[in-house]
């Protein structure tokens, strides 16, 4: 790691002190958390098109591609996109920042919780208990009916989607609903998505609220990583929780690191920031 300037040293030392004094840890994470694991950065069309060149030829942005209508109008294109992402997320190893966070929670006797907008399952893959993770946008590792005919979701384990690397279209058999036989889709909240089955996310949200209630009288630290401003769901959860609970927020973000007065913003990527703050905690 390169040497820090005095201001960054002060910020990382302040963050370390907050975590050292904490009795409970809330981890909040956006898309930037996965970049250091080798996952694509979809910030802006350039990043998206670099990862998915055929979408540039079609003139489709990430928001336009992440639209549930494709499962009705062009299923092989829809499952080519999400099938490629499913295969990618399965193959990627979470970076060491996840381990640093998990070990910090372990030092707090397991008194931690994760709230993430990511659908990749990297927290669970790195050893976090599924019961302590709230995935606000769902998970690519679960499926649902496109209609949907049922509020039930099911695991995508065993599902293999073959994708043509040139067209990014699915070439294998597409998954079907276990109940009605219609097309199945990932249990992910997409843009303009009235059919997302939120059953699991609703349960996770209730579990998260119960956990917050259980640490009401404890010193709570919040570590936020890679949450941008374009879709500010995670940032809003971090700031609202800090405001209501009177806890301290540590925001790690190379660009959008600005924080409310009294909180700590560290202008670094997730892995770099976590490595500097947590290696001594």
Short mmCIF file of N, CA, C and O in Angstrom, two decimals, residues 153-250:
data_model
loop_
_atom_site.label_atom_id
_atom_site.label_comp_id
_atom_site.label_asym_id
_atom_site.label_seq_id
_atom_site.Cartn_x
_atom_site.Cartn_y
_atom_site.Cartn_z
N UNK A 153 -39.93 -18.57 -3.77
CA UNK A 153 -38.72 -18.54 -4.57
C UNK A 153 -37.94 -19.80 -4.28
O UNK A 153 -38.22 -20.50 -3.31
N UNK A 154 -36.95 -20.12 -5.13
CA UNK A 154 -36.18 -21.33 -4.91
C UNK A 154 -34.74 -21.12 -5.36
O UNK A 154 -34.42 -20.18 -6.09
N UNK A 155 -33.88 -22.01 -4.89
CA UNK A 155 -32.44 -21.87 -5.13
C UNK A 155 -32.10 -22.08 -6.60
O UNK A 155 -32.69 -22.94 -7.28
N UNK A 156 -31.11 -21.32 -7.07
CA UNK A 156 -30.59 -21.50 -8.43
C UNK A 156 -29.44 -22.50 -8.45
O UNK A 156 -28.82 -22.70 -9.51
N UNK A 157 -29.16 -23.12 -7.30
CA UNK A 157 -28.08 -24.10 -7.26
C UNK A 157 -28.34 -25.21 -8.26
O UNK A 157 -29.45 -25.75 -8.34
N UNK A 158 -27.35 -25.57 -9.04
CA UNK A 158 -27.50 -26.60 -10.05
C UNK A 158 -27.90 -26.06 -11.41
O UNK A 158 -27.77 -26.78 -12.42
N UNK A 159 -28.37 -24.83 -11.46
CA UNK A 159 -28.74 -24.22 -12.73
C UNK A 159 -27.48 -23.82 -13.49
O UNK A 159 -26.62 -23.11 -12.96
N UNK A 160 -27.37 -24.25 -14.72
CA UNK A 160 -26.23 -23.89 -15.57
C UNK A 160 -26.75 -23.26 -16.85
O UNK A 160 -27.47 -23.91 -17.62
N UNK A 161 -26.40 -22.02 -17.05
CA UNK A 161 -26.81 -21.31 -18.26
C UNK A 161 -25.59 -21.15 -19.15
O UNK A 161 -24.60 -20.52 -18.77
N UNK A 162 -25.65 -21.74 -20.32
CA UNK A 162 -24.57 -21.58 -21.30
C UNK A 162 -24.85 -20.32 -22.11
O UNK A 162 -25.97 -20.09 -22.55
N UNK A 163 -23.81 -19.50 -22.28
CA UNK A 163 -23.97 -18.21 -22.93
C UNK A 163 -22.98 -18.09 -24.08
O UNK A 163 -21.78 -18.36 -23.92
N UNK A 164 -23.48 -17.70 -25.24
CA UNK A 164 -22.61 -17.45 -26.39
C UNK A 164 -21.74 -16.22 -26.09
O UNK A 164 -22.28 -15.14 -25.82
N UNK A 165 -20.41 -16.35 -26.11
CA UNK A 165 -19.55 -15.23 -25.72
C UNK A 165 -19.56 -14.08 -26.71
O UNK A 165 -19.11 -12.98 -26.38
N UNK A 166 -20.07 -14.29 -27.91
CA UNK A 166 -20.11 -13.22 -28.90
C UNK A 166 -21.40 -12.42 -28.83
O UNK A 166 -21.39 -11.19 -28.80
N UNK A 167 -22.52 -13.14 -28.76
CA UNK A 167 -23.82 -12.47 -28.75
C UNK A 167 -24.35 -12.22 -27.34
O UNK A 167 -25.26 -11.42 -27.15
N UNK A 168 -23.76 -12.92 -26.35
CA UNK A 168 -24.24 -12.88 -24.96
C UNK A 168 -25.71 -13.31 -24.87
O UNK A 168 -26.46 -12.81 -24.04
N UNK A 169 -26.08 -14.26 -25.70
CA UNK A 169 -27.40 -14.87 -25.62
C UNK A 169 -27.27 -16.26 -25.02
O UNK A 169 -26.27 -16.96 -25.24
N UNK A 170 -28.29 -16.65 -24.26
CA UNK A 170 -28.30 -17.99 -23.68
C UNK A 170 -28.51 -19.01 -24.78
O UNK A 170 -29.34 -18.83 -25.67
N UNK A 171 -27.74 -20.09 -24.74
CA UNK A 171 -27.86 -21.14 -25.74
C UNK A 171 -28.36 -22.45 -25.15
O UNK A 171 -28.64 -23.39 -25.88
N UNK A 172 -28.46 -22.51 -23.83
CA UNK A 172 -28.92 -23.74 -23.19
C UNK A 172 -30.40 -23.62 -22.83
O UNK A 172 -31.02 -22.56 -23.01
N UNK A 173 -30.97 -24.71 -22.34
CA UNK A 173 -32.37 -24.71 -21.94
C UNK A 173 -32.58 -23.72 -20.80
O UNK A 173 -31.78 -23.64 -19.87
N UNK A 174 -33.66 -22.95 -20.87
CA UNK A 174 -33.93 -21.93 -19.86
C UNK A 174 -34.73 -22.51 -18.71
O UNK A 174 -35.53 -23.43 -18.90
N UNK A 175 -34.53 -21.99 -17.51
CA UNK A 175 -35.23 -22.54 -16.35
C UNK A 175 -36.72 -22.22 -16.37
O UNK A 175 -37.14 -21.19 -16.91
N UNK A 176 -37.49 -23.08 -15.75
CA UNK A 176 -38.95 -22.92 -15.70
C UNK A 176 -39.41 -22.82 -14.25
O UNK A 176 -38.74 -23.31 -13.33
N UNK A 177 -40.57 -22.21 -14.06
CA UNK A 177 -41.19 -22.13 -12.75
C UNK A 177 -41.51 -23.53 -12.26
O UNK A 177 -42.07 -24.36 -12.99
N UNK A 178 -41.19 -23.80 -11.01
CA UNK A 178 -41.42 -25.13 -10.44
C UNK A 178 -42.90 -25.41 -10.23
O UNK A 178 -43.30 -26.55 -10.06
N UNK A 179 -43.72 -24.35 -10.25
CA UNK A 179 -45.15 -24.53 -9.97
C UNK A 179 -45.99 -24.58 -11.24
O UNK A 179 -46.81 -25.47 -11.43
N UNK A 180 -45.79 -23.60 -12.15
CA UNK A 180 -46.68 -23.51 -13.31
C UNK A 180 -45.99 -23.83 -14.63
O UNK A 180 -46.67 -23.97 -15.66
N UNK A 181 -44.68 -23.93 -14.65
CA UNK A 181 -43.97 -24.27 -15.86
C UNK A 181 -43.62 -23.10 -16.76
O UNK A 181 -43.00 -23.28 -17.81
N UNK A 182 -44.03 -21.90 -16.37
CA UNK A 182 -43.65 -20.71 -17.13
C UNK A 182 -42.17 -20.44 -16.96
O UNK A 182 -41.49 -21.08 -16.16
N UNK A 183 -41.65 -19.47 -17.70
CA UNK A 183 -40.24 -19.12 -17.58
C UNK A 183 -39.93 -18.65 -16.17
O UNK A 183 -40.73 -17.97 -15.53
N UNK A 184 -38.77 -19.02 -15.67
CA UNK A 184 -38.28 -18.52 -14.39
C UNK A 184 -37.26 -17.41 -14.66
O UNK A 184 -36.67 -17.34 -15.74
N UNK A 185 -37.06 -16.57 -13.67
CA UNK A 185 -36.10 -15.46 -13.76
C UNK A 185 -35.38 -15.32 -12.43
O UNK A 185 -35.84 -15.87 -11.41
N UNK A 186 -34.29 -14.59 -12.38
CA UNK A 186 -33.62 -14.36 -11.10
C UNK A 186 -34.52 -13.56 -10.15
O UNK A 186 -35.29 -12.70 -10.58
N UNK A 187 -34.40 -13.85 -8.86
CA UNK A 187 -35.17 -13.13 -7.86
C UNK A 187 -34.46 -11.83 -7.49
O UNK A 187 -34.01 -11.62 -6.38
N UNK A 188 -34.37 -10.96 -8.51
CA UNK A 188 -33.67 -9.68 -8.38
C UNK A 188 -34.66 -8.56 -8.68
O UNK A 188 -35.45 -8.65 -9.63
N UNK A 189 -34.61 -7.50 -7.89
CA UNK A 189 -35.41 -6.31 -8.17
C UNK A 189 -34.77 -5.57 -9.34
O UNK A 189 -33.67 -5.02 -9.23
N UNK A 190 -35.48 -5.55 -10.47
CA UNK A 190 -34.98 -4.87 -11.66
C UNK A 190 -35.63 -3.49 -11.76
O UNK A 190 -36.41 -3.09 -10.90
N UNK A 191 -35.31 -2.76 -12.80
CA UNK A 191 -35.89 -1.43 -12.99
C UNK A 191 -37.33 -1.56 -13.50
O UNK A 191 -37.60 -2.31 -14.43
N UNK A 192 -38.25 -0.81 -12.87
CA UNK A 192 -39.65 -0.86 -13.27
C UNK A 192 -40.20 -2.26 -13.17
O UNK A 192 -40.77 -2.78 -14.13
N UNK A 193 -40.04 -2.86 -12.00
CA UNK A 193 -40.30 -4.29 -11.82
C UNK A 193 -41.48 -4.55 -10.88
O UNK A 193 -41.29 -4.71 -9.67
N UNK A 194 -42.71 -4.64 -11.41
CA UNK A 194 -43.86 -4.89 -10.54
C UNK A 194 -44.00 -6.35 -10.12
O UNK A 194 -44.80 -6.67 -9.24
N UNK A 195 -43.23 -7.24 -10.74
CA UNK A 195 -43.40 -8.68 -10.50
C UNK A 195 -42.32 -9.29 -9.60
O UNK A 195 -42.29 -10.51 -9.43
N UNK A 196 -41.45 -8.44 -9.06
CA UNK A 196 -40.42 -8.99 -8.16
C UNK A 196 -41.08 -9.58 -6.93
O UNK A 196 -41.93 -8.96 -6.27
N UNK A 197 -40.69 -10.81 -6.58
CA UNK A 197 -41.18 -11.48 -5.38
C UNK A 197 -40.26 -11.10 -4.23
O UNK A 197 -39.12 -11.54 -4.17
N UNK A 198 -40.77 -10.29 -3.32
CA UNK A 198 -39.92 -9.74 -2.26
C UNK A 198 -39.99 -10.54 -0.96
O UNK A 198 -39.54 -10.06 0.09
N UNK A 199 -40.53 -11.75 -1.02
CA UNK A 199 -40.74 -12.55 0.19
C UNK A 199 -39.47 -12.68 1.03
O UNK A 199 -39.47 -12.41 2.25
N UNK A 200 -38.36 -13.07 0.40
CA UNK A 200 -37.13 -13.27 1.15
C UNK A 200 -36.57 -11.94 1.65
O UNK A 200 -36.13 -11.84 2.81
N UNK A 201 -36.58 -10.92 0.81
CA UNK A 201 -36.06 -9.61 1.22
C UNK A 201 -36.89 -9.03 2.36
O UNK A 201 -36.35 -8.39 3.27
N UNK A 202 -38.21 -9.25 2.33
CA UNK A 202 -39.06 -8.76 3.42
C UNK A 202 -38.69 -9.43 4.74
O UNK A 202 -38.64 -8.78 5.79
N UNK A 203 -38.43 -10.73 4.68
CA UNK A 203 -38.03 -11.46 5.89
C UNK A 203 -36.67 -10.96 6.37
O UNK A 203 -36.47 -10.74 7.58
N UNK A 204 -35.75 -10.73 5.45
CA UNK A 204 -34.43 -10.22 5.82
C UNK A 204 -34.54 -8.83 6.44
O UNK A 204 -33.82 -8.52 7.40
N UNK A 205 -35.41 -7.99 5.89
CA UNK A 205 -35.58 -6.64 6.43
C UNK A 205 -36.10 -6.70 7.86
O UNK A 205 -35.63 -5.95 8.74
N UNK A 206 -37.05 -7.59 8.12
CA UNK A 206 -37.58 -7.73 9.47
C UNK A 206 -36.50 -8.23 10.43
O UNK A 206 -36.40 -7.77 11.58
N UNK A 207 -35.67 -9.16 9.96
CA UNK A 207 -34.57 -9.67 10.78
C UNK A 207 -33.57 -8.56 11.09
O UNK A 207 -33.06 -8.45 12.22
N UNK A 208 -33.29 -7.73 10.09
CA UNK A 208 -32.39 -6.60 10.28
C UNK A 208 -32.95 -5.63 11.32
O UNK A 208 -32.22 -5.17 12.21
N UNK A 209 -34.23 -5.34 11.25
CA UNK A 209 -34.84 -4.42 12.20
C UNK A 209 -34.78 -5.00 13.62
O UNK A 209 -34.51 -4.26 14.59
N UNK A 210 -35.00 -6.30 13.73
CA UNK A 210 -34.90 -6.95 15.04
C UNK A 210 -33.48 -6.85 15.58
O UNK A 210 -33.27 -6.64 16.79
N UNK A 211 -32.51 -6.99 14.69
CA UNK A 211 -31.11 -6.88 15.13
C UNK A 211 -30.81 -5.46 15.60
O UNK A 211 -30.16 -5.27 16.64
N UNK A 212 -31.29 -4.47 14.85
CA UNK A 212 -31.08 -3.08 15.27
C UNK A 212 -31.68 -2.83 16.65
O UNK A 212 -31.08 -2.16 17.49
N UNK A 213 -32.85 -3.40 16.88
CA UNK A 213 -33.48 -3.24 18.19
C UNK A 213 -32.62 -3.89 19.28
O UNK A 213 -32.53 -3.37 20.40
N UNK A 214 -31.98 -5.00 18.95
CA UNK A 214 -31.19 -5.73 19.95
C UNK A 214 -29.89 -5.00 20.31
O UNK A 214 -29.32 -5.27 21.37
N UNK A 215 -29.41 -4.10 19.44
CA UNK A 215 -28.16 -3.38 19.73
C UNK A 215 -28.43 -1.92 20.06
O UNK A 215 -27.51 -1.10 20.04
N UNK A 216 -29.66 -1.62 20.40
CA UNK A 216 -30.05 -0.23 20.65
C UNK A 216 -29.21 0.41 21.75
O UNK A 216 -28.90 1.60 21.70
N UNK A 217 -28.85 -0.36 22.75
CA UNK A 217 -28.08 0.19 23.88
C UNK A 217 -26.58 -0.12 23.79
O UNK A 217 -25.86 0.03 24.78
N UNK A 218 -26.14 -0.54 22.61
CA UNK A 218 -24.72 -0.83 22.41
C UNK A 218 -24.09 0.24 21.52
O UNK A 218 -24.78 0.94 20.78
N UNK A 219 -22.77 0.36 21.61
CA UNK A 219 -22.05 1.27 20.73
C UNK A 219 -21.96 0.64 19.34
O UNK A 219 -21.28 -0.37 19.15
N UNK A 220 -22.65 1.24 18.41
CA UNK A 220 -22.75 0.70 17.05
C UNK A 220 -21.86 1.50 16.10
O UNK A 220 -21.91 2.73 16.08
N UNK A 221 -21.06 0.80 15.32
CA UNK A 221 -20.29 1.41 14.24
C UNK A 221 -20.86 0.94 12.91
O UNK A 221 -21.31 -0.21 12.78
N UNK A 222 -20.87 1.83 11.93
CA UNK A 222 -21.36 1.50 10.60
C UNK A 222 -20.21 1.67 9.61
O UNK A 222 -19.59 2.73 9.54
N UNK A 223 -19.91 0.62 8.86
CA UNK A 223 -18.89 0.68 7.81
C UNK A 223 -19.60 0.49 6.47
O UNK A 223 -20.18 -0.57 6.22
N UNK A 224 -19.56 1.52 5.66
CA UNK A 224 -20.19 1.48 4.34
C UNK A 224 -19.11 1.43 3.27
O UNK A 224 -18.16 2.20 3.30
N UNK A 225 -19.27 0.54 2.30
CA UNK A 225 -18.27 0.39 1.24
C UNK A 225 -18.93 0.43 -0.14
O UNK A 225 -19.88 -0.31 -0.40
N UNK A 226 -18.41 1.29 -1.01
CA UNK A 226 -18.77 1.26 -2.42
C UNK A 226 -20.21 1.57 -2.74
O UNK A 226 -20.74 1.06 -3.73
N UNK A 227 -20.85 2.42 -1.96
CA UNK A 227 -22.25 2.78 -2.22
C UNK A 227 -22.30 4.15 -2.89
O UNK A 227 -21.92 5.15 -2.29
N UNK A 228 -22.76 4.19 -4.12
CA UNK A 228 -22.78 5.43 -4.88
C UNK A 228 -24.01 6.26 -4.64
O UNK A 228 -24.90 5.91 -3.86
N UNK A 229 -24.08 7.38 -5.35
CA UNK A 229 -25.16 8.35 -5.16
C UNK A 229 -26.27 8.22 -6.21
O UNK A 229 -27.35 8.75 -6.01
N UNK A 230 -25.99 7.54 -7.32
CA UNK A 230 -26.99 7.46 -8.39
C UNK A 230 -28.23 6.72 -7.92
O UNK A 230 -29.36 7.15 -8.15
N UNK A 231 -28.03 5.59 -7.28
CA UNK A 231 -29.10 4.86 -6.60
C UNK A 231 -28.65 4.80 -5.14
O UNK A 231 -27.81 3.97 -4.78
N UNK A 232 -29.20 5.68 -4.33
CA UNK A 232 -28.63 5.94 -3.00
C UNK A 232 -29.27 5.12 -1.88
O UNK A 232 -29.20 5.51 -0.72
N UNK A 233 -29.85 3.98 -2.20
CA UNK A 233 -30.56 3.18 -1.19
C UNK A 233 -29.66 2.84 -0.01
O UNK A 233 -30.04 3.00 1.16
N UNK A 234 -28.46 2.35 -0.29
CA UNK A 234 -27.55 1.94 0.78
C UNK A 234 -27.07 3.14 1.57
O UNK A 234 -27.03 3.12 2.81
N UNK A 235 -26.70 4.22 0.89
CA UNK A 235 -26.27 5.42 1.59
C UNK A 235 -27.37 5.95 2.52
O UNK A 235 -27.11 6.37 3.64
N UNK A 236 -28.60 5.88 2.04
CA UNK A 236 -29.73 6.35 2.87
C UNK A 236 -29.89 5.49 4.11
O UNK A 236 -30.16 6.01 5.22
N UNK A 237 -29.75 4.17 3.97
CA UNK A 237 -29.86 3.27 5.11
C UNK A 237 -28.74 3.56 6.11
O UNK A 237 -28.97 3.63 7.32
N UNK A 238 -27.52 3.77 5.60
CA UNK A 238 -26.39 4.06 6.48
C UNK A 238 -26.62 5.34 7.27
O UNK A 238 -26.47 5.37 8.50
N UNK A 239 -27.00 6.39 6.56
CA UNK A 239 -27.15 7.69 7.21
C UNK A 239 -28.36 7.71 8.15
O UNK A 239 -28.29 8.29 9.24
N UNK A 240 -29.44 7.09 7.75
CA UNK A 240 -30.63 7.05 8.60
C UNK A 240 -30.34 6.27 9.88
O UNK A 240 -30.72 6.70 10.99
N UNK A 241 -29.68 5.13 9.75
CA UNK A 241 -29.35 4.33 10.93
C UNK A 241 -28.42 5.10 11.86
O UNK A 241 -28.61 5.10 13.09
N UNK A 242 -27.43 5.78 11.30
CA UNK A 242 -26.50 6.57 12.13
C UNK A 242 -27.24 7.68 12.85
O UNK A 242 -27.00 7.94 14.03
N UNK A 243 -28.16 8.33 12.15
CA UNK A 243 -28.90 9.45 12.73
C UNK A 243 -29.83 8.98 13.85
O UNK A 243 -29.86 9.57 14.93
N UNK A 244 -30.55 7.91 13.61
CA UNK A 244 -31.53 7.43 14.59
C UNK A 244 -30.84 6.83 15.82
O UNK A 244 -31.28 7.04 16.95
N UNK A 245 -29.76 6.09 15.58
CA UNK A 245 -29.10 5.38 16.68
C UNK A 245 -28.00 6.19 17.35
O UNK A 245 -27.49 5.81 18.40
N UNK A 246 -27.64 7.32 16.71
CA UNK A 246 -26.53 8.10 17.26
C UNK A 246 -25.18 7.43 17.08
O UNK A 246 -24.24 7.71 17.83
N UNK A 247 -25.08 6.54 16.08
CA UNK A 247 -23.85 5.80 15.86
C UNK A 247 -22.94 6.52 14.87
O UNK A 247 -23.33 7.49 14.23
N UNK A 248 -21.72 6.03 14.75
CA UNK A 248 -20.73 6.63 13.86
C UNK A 248 -20.68 5.88 12.53
O UNK A 248 -20.68 4.65 12.50
N UNK A 249 -20.61 6.65 11.46
CA UNK A 249 -20.56 6.10 10.11
C UNK A 249 -19.17 6.29 9.51
O UNK A 249 -18.62 7.39 9.54
N UNK A 250 -18.64 5.21 8.96
CA UNK A 250 -17.38 5.25 8.20
C UNK A 250 -17.74 4.93 6.75
O UNK A 250 -18.19 3.82 6.45
#
